[in-house]
Structures are given as structure tokens and as C-alpha cells.
Coordinates of C-alpha atoms and ligand atoms in Angstrom, one line a residue:
X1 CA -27.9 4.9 32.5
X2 CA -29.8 8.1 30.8
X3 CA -29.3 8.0 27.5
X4 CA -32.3 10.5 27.3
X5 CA -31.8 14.2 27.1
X6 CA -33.6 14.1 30.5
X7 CA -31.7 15.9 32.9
X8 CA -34.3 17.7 35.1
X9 CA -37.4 16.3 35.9
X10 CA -40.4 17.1 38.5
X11 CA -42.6 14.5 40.1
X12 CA -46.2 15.3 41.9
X13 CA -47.1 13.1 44.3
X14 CA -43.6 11.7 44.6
X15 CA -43.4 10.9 48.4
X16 CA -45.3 7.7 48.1
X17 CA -46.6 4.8 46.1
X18 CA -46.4 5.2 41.8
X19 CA -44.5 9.1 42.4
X20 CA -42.1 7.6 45.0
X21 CA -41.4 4.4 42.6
X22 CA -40.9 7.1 38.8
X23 CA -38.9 9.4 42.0
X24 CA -35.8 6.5 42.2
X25 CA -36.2 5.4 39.0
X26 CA -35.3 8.5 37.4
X27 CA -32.8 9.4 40.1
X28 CA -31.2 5.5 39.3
X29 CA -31.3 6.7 35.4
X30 CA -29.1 10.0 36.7
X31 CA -31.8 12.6 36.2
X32 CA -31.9 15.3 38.8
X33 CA -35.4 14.9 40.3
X34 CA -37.7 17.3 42.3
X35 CA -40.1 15.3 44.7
X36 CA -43.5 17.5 44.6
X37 CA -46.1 16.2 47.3
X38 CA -48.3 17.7 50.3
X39 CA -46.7 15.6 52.1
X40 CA -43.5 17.6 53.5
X41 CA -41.8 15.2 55.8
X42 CA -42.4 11.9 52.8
X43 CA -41.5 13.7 50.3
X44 CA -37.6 15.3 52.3
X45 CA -37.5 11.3 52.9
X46 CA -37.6 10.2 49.2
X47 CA -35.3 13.1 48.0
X48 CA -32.7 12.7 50.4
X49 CA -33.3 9.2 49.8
X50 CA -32.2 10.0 46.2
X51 CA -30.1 13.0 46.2
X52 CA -33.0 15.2 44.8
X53 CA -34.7 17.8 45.9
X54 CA -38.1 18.3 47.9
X55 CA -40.5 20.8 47.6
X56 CA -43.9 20.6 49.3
X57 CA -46.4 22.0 47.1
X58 CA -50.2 21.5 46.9
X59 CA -50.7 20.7 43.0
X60 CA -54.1 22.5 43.2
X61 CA -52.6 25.7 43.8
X62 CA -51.8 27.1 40.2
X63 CA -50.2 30.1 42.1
X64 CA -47.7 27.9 43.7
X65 CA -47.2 25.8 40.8
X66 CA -46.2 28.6 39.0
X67 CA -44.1 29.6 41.5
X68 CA -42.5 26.3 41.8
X69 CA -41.8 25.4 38.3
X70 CA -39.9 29.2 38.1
X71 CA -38.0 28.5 41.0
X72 CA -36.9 24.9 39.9
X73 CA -35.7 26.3 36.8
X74 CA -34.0 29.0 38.3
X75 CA -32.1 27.1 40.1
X76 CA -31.3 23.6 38.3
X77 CA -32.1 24.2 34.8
X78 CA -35.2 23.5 32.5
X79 CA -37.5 21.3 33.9
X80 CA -37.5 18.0 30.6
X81 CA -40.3 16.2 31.9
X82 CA -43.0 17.1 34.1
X83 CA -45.2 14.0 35.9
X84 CA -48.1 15.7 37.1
X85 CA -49.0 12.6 39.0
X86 CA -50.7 13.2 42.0
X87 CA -54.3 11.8 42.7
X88 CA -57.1 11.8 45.1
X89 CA -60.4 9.3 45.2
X90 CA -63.0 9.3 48.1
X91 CA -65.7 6.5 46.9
X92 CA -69.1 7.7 46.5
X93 CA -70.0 6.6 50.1
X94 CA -73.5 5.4 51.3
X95 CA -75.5 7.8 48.8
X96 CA -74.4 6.2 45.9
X97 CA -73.1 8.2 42.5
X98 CA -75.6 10.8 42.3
X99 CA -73.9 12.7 44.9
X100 CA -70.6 11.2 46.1
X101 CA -71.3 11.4 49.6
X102 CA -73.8 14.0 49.1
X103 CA -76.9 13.0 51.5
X104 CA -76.7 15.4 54.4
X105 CA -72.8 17.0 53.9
X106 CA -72.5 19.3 51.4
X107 CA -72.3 17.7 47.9
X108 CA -68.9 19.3 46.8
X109 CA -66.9 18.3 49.6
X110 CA -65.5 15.0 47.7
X111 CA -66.3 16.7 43.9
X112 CA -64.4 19.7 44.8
X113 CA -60.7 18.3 45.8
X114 CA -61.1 15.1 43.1
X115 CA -61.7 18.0 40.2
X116 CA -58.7 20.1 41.7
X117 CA -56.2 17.9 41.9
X118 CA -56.9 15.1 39.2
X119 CA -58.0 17.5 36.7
X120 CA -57.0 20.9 37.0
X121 CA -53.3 20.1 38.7
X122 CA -52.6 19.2 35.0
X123 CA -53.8 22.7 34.0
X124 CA -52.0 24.3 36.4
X125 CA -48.8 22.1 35.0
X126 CA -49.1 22.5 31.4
X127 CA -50.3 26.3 31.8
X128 CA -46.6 26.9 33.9
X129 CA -44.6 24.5 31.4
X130 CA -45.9 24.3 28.1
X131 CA -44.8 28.2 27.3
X132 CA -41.1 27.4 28.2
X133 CA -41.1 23.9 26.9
X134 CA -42.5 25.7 22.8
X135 CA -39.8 28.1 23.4
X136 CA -37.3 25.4 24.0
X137 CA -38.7 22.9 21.0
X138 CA -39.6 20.3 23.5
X139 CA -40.5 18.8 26.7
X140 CA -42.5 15.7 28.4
X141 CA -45.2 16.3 30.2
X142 CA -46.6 12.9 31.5
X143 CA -50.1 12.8 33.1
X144 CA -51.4 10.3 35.5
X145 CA -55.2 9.3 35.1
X146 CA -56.1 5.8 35.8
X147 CA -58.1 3.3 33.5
X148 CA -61.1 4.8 35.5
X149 CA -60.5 7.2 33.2
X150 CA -61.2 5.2 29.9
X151 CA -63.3 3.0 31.5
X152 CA -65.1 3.4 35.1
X153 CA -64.4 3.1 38.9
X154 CA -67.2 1.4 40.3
X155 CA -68.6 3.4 43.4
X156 CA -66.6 6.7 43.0
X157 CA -68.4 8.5 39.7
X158 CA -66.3 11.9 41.4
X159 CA -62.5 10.0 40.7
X160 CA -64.1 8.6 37.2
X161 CA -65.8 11.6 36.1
X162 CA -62.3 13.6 36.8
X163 CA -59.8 11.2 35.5
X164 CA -61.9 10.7 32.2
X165 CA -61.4 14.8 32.0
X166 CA -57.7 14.1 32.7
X167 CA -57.6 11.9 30.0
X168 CA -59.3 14.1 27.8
X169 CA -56.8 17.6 28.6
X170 CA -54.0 15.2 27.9
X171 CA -55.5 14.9 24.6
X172 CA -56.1 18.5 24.1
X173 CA -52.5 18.9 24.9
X174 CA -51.2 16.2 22.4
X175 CA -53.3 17.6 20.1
X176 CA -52.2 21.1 20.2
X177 CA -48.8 21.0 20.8
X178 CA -47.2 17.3 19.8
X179 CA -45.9 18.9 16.1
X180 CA -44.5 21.6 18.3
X181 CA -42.0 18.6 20.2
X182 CA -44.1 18.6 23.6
X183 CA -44.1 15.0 23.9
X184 CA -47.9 14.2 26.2
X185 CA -48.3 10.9 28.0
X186 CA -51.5 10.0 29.5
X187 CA -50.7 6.9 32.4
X188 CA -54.3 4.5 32.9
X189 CA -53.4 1.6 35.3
X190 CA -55.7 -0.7 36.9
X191 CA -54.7 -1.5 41.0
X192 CA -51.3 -0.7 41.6
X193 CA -50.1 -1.6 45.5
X194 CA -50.5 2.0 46.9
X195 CA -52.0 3.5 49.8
X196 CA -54.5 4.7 47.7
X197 CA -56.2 0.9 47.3
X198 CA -55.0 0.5 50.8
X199 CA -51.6 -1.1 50.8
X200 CA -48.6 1.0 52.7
X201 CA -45.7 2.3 51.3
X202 CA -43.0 -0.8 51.1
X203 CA -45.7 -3.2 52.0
X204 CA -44.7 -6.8 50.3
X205 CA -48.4 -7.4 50.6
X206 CA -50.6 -7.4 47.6
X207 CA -53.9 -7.7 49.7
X208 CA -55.7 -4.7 48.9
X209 CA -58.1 -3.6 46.0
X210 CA -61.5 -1.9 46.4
X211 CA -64.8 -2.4 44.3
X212 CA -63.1 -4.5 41.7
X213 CA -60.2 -2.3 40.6
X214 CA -57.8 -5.3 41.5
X215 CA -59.6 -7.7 38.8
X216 CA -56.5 -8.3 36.3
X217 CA -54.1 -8.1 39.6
X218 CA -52.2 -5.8 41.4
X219 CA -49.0 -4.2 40.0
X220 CA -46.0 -3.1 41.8
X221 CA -45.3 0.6 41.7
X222 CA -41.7 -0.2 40.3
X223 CA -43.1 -2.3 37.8
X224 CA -45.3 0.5 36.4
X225 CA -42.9 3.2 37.0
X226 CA -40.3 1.2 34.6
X227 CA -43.4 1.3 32.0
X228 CA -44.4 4.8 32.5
X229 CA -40.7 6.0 32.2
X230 CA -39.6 4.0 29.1
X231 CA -43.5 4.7 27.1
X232 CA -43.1 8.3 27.8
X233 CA -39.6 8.3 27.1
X234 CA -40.3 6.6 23.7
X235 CA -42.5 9.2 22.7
X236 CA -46.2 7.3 23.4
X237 CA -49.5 9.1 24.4
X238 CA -51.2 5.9 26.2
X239 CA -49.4 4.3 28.6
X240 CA -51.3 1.2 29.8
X241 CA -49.3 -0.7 32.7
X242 CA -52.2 -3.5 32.5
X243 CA -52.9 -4.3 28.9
X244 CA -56.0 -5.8 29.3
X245 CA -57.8 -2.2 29.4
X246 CA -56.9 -1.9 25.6
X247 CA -59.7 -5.1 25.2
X248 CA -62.0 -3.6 27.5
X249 CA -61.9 0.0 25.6
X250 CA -62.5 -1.9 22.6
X251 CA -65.3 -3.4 23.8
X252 CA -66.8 -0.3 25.1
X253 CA -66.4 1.4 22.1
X254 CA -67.8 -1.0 20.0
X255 CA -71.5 -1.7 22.1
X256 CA -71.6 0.9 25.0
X257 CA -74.9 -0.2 25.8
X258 CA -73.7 -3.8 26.2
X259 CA -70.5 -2.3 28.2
X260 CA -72.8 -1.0 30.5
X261 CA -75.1 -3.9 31.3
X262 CA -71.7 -5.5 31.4
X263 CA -71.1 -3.2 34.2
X264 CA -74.0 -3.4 36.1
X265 CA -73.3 -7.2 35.8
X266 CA -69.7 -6.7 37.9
X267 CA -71.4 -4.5 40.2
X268 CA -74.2 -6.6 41.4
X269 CA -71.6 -9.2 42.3
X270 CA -69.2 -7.1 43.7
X271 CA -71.9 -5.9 45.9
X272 CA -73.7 -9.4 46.7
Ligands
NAD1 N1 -53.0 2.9 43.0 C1 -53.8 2.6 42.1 O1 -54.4 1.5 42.0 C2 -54.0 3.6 41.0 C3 -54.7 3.2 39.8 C4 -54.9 4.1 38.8 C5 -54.4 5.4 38.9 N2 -53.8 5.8 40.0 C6 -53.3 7.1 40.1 O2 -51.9 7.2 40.3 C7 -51.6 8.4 41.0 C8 -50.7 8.1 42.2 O3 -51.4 7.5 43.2 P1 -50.8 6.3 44.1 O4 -51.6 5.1 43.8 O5 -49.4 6.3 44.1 O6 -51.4 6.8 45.5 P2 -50.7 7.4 46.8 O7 -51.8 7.9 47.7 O8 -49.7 6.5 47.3 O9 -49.9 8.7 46.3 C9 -50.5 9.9 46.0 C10 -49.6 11.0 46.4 O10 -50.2 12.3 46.0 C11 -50.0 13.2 47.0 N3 -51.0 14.3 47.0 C12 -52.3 14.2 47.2 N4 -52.9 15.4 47.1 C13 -51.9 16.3 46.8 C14 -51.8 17.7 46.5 N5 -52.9 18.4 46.6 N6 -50.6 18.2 46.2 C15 -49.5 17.5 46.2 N7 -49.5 16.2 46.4 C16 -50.7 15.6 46.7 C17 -50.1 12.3 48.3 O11 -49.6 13.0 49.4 C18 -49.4 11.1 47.9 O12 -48.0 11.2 48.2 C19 -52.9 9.1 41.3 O13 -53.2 10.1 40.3 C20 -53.9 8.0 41.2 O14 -55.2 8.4 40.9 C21 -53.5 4.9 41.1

């Protein structure tokens, strides 16, 4: 049942893993749901899947993003919440963090798409929505970064560099706007069983993990979709799906020096 006032709500990255698991829970809660991914033929499976709509979009395009948020609205109503949750990560490759994957190919090649779509897809967003949402006294907008984002990814610096800045325009946001009845989430989760750690779409395997992400377990994308929805739906800025990043964000802000031995630590034996 929605007993929210959400009756419209878009989903980036919603034809597989976390987007695909918020897409049918928010369609099971009665909210009209538009399924935002590169991904054409996924995401016309999840909507029709759901009785929502599809729209393939590449998130770092703010032209199209603009267009797609005008369009949606035209046609259904005011978008409530907006999940900018699409993601990429590439892992730093042979050359190590100095250049993620830099060596002989061109050193942007992996900095370029990770900074696009983890960062400034949430720009894009909140540049198309937050206007409309002040002039309607209120809205969601609901970010995903990743505990990378607080804390770090071993061996990709591009994915933790850009979800700590995803982290940190979330707060901008919250900042700015919260009096003004924007309500911002920002979404951290360790290893949640996605293609993106390596685990296909309706897999009942939880084999996967990469580097260490997977160290307090693997999540279910339902399981962290029901969090994400009911945080952001009761108004809180940081969602943690695994809590135990609260305790390791303490600890790093108490001794980073320590944290980062700390790290170095975990990474020698992840590598040995
Ligand atoms: N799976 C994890 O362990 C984990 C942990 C922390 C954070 N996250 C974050 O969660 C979010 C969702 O990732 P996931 O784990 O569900 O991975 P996923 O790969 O299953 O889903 C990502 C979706 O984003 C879409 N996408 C990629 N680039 C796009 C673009 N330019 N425009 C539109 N859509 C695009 C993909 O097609 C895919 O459907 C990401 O932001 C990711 O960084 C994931």
C-alpha cells in the first residue's frame, strides 16, 4: 500500500540489479514508475514487467535528461521522487590508482564515464528537478553512491574518487534546499548481488564480490531496495543498507592515519 504522497516516480538504472529491485517495489507500493536505463530492451522488460513505463536514456546526457524529465511530467504528472541511481566502476587495472588503467591507453578512458555518470548524472537530475520540485514545496530526490563513497574501494580510486563527490553533491543539495521540502537521500551499500560485483540478474547465487567489497556479506537487491524506499521515504539523508559502515566512518574520522594503515593492511591480504 502507498500511503506516501508518491505517485510518480523515476528510476535510473532500473533494468537491472538495485534499479530493477526499487523499479517493483515501488510499482508493488502503487506508484507509477518510469524505468530509466541504457539498456532499451532490460529496461521495456522491467516496465512491462510492472505496468510502468520505459524510457532509454543515457543519464550522462543532461540534454536528454532534461528532455526526459519534461516529457515524463507532461505526460503522467510531477515526477515525487527521483532515484538517480545508475552507476559504473572499471577497477584500476594492472597500473594501479595513479591512472586507472592509464599505462599505454589514454588515462580518461575509465575517469571520464565513472565522473559522468556517478557524479554528474546527479547534476543533470537535480538541475532538471530541483526548480519544479521548489515551485511545488517538495520532492525526493534519492542518490545512489556506495560506501566507496564514505570510505574506499580498493583497486578502483576512479569509482571512489566519483562516489565520494556523489556523496558530497548530495550534501550540497540537502544543504541548500532541505528547509525548502526537497527531501535528499544519499544510498552507501557495501556488495549488493548485482552484475556489477559479478552476479546476474535473478541469480540465487551470492558468489561474487571483488577486492573485498563483499567483507560484511552480500545483500539482496530487494532487501536494500525495501531500505532505500522506507529511509528515503522517512525523510533520512544516509541510507546505509549495511550498518557496519557507520563503525568504519567513525573510525576513519576519528584517526585517518590509522584508517589508512588499516587499509593498506586489507589490501596486502587481499592481494597475497
Ligand atoms: N552492487 C553493489 O555491490 C553496489 C555497491 C554500492 C553501490 N552500488 C551502486 O548501485 C547502483 C546500481 O548498481 P547495481 O549494483 O544495481 O549494478 P547493475 O550493473 O546491475 O545496474 C546498473 C544499471 O545502470 C545502467 N546504466 C549504466 N550506465 C548508464 C547510463 N549512462 N545511462 C543509463 N543507465 C545506465 C546499467 O545499464 C544497469 O542497468 C550504482 O550506482 C552502483 O555504483 C552498487
Amino acid at each position: 500500500m502507498n500511503d506516501s504522497k508518491i505517485k510518480v516516480a523515476v528510476v535510473t538504472g532500473g533494468a537491472h540489479g538495485i534499479g530493477r529491485a526499487l523499479c517493483r517495489r515501488l510499482a508493488k507500493d502503487g506508484v507509477t514508475v518510469v524505468v530509466v536505463d541504457i539498456d532499451e530492451a532490460a529496461a521495456a522488460t522491467v516496465a512491462s514487467e510492472i505496468d510502468g513505463i520505459a524510457r532509454a536514456v543515457d543519464v550522462g546526457d543532461n540534454q536528454a535528461v532534461a528532455a526526459l524529465v519534461e516529457e515524463v511530467e507532461r505526460a503522467h504528472g510531477p515526477i515525487d521522487m527521483f532515484i538517480s541511481n545508475a552507476g559504473v566502476g572499471f577497477g584500476d587495472g594492472a597500473s594501479g590508482a595513479i591512472s586507472a588503467e592509464g599505462g599505454l591507453n589514454p588515462v580518461d578512458d575509465r575517469w571520464e564515464p565513472s565522473w559522468r555518470i556517478n557524479v554528474m548524472a546527479h547534476v543533470y537530475a537535480a538541475r532538471a528537478m530541483v526548480p519544479r520540485m521548489l515551485e511545488r514545496g517538495g520532492g525526493h530526490l534519492v542518490n545512489t553512491a556506495s560506501a566507496a563513497g564514505l570510505l574506499s574501494q580498493i583497486g578502483d580510486s576512479a569509482y571512489s574518487a566519483t562516489k565520494h563527490a556523489a556523496v558530497a553533491f548530495a550534501e550540497s543539495l540537502a544543504i541548500e534546499y532541505g528547509e525548502a521540502g526537497i527531501v535528499v537521500s544519499v544510498v552507501c551499500p557495501q556488495a549488493v548481488a548485482t552484475r556489477m560485483i559479478g552476479i546476474e540478474d535473478d541469480s540465487d547465487s551470492m558468489e561474487g564480490g571483488f577486492r573485498g567489497n563483499d567483507v560484511d556479506g552480500i545483500m539482496k537487491p530487494e532487501a536494500v531496495a525495501d531500505i532505500i524506499v522506507e529511509q528515503a521515504l522517512g525523510g533520512h539523508f544516509l541510507i546505509l543498507t549495511h550498518p557496519e559502515v557507520a563503525t568504519y566512518v567513525q573510525r576513519k574520522a576519528s584517526d585517518h592515519d590509522r584508517w589508512i594503515k588499516g587499509m593498506q593492511r586489507f589490501r596486502n591480504r587481499l592481494l597475497s
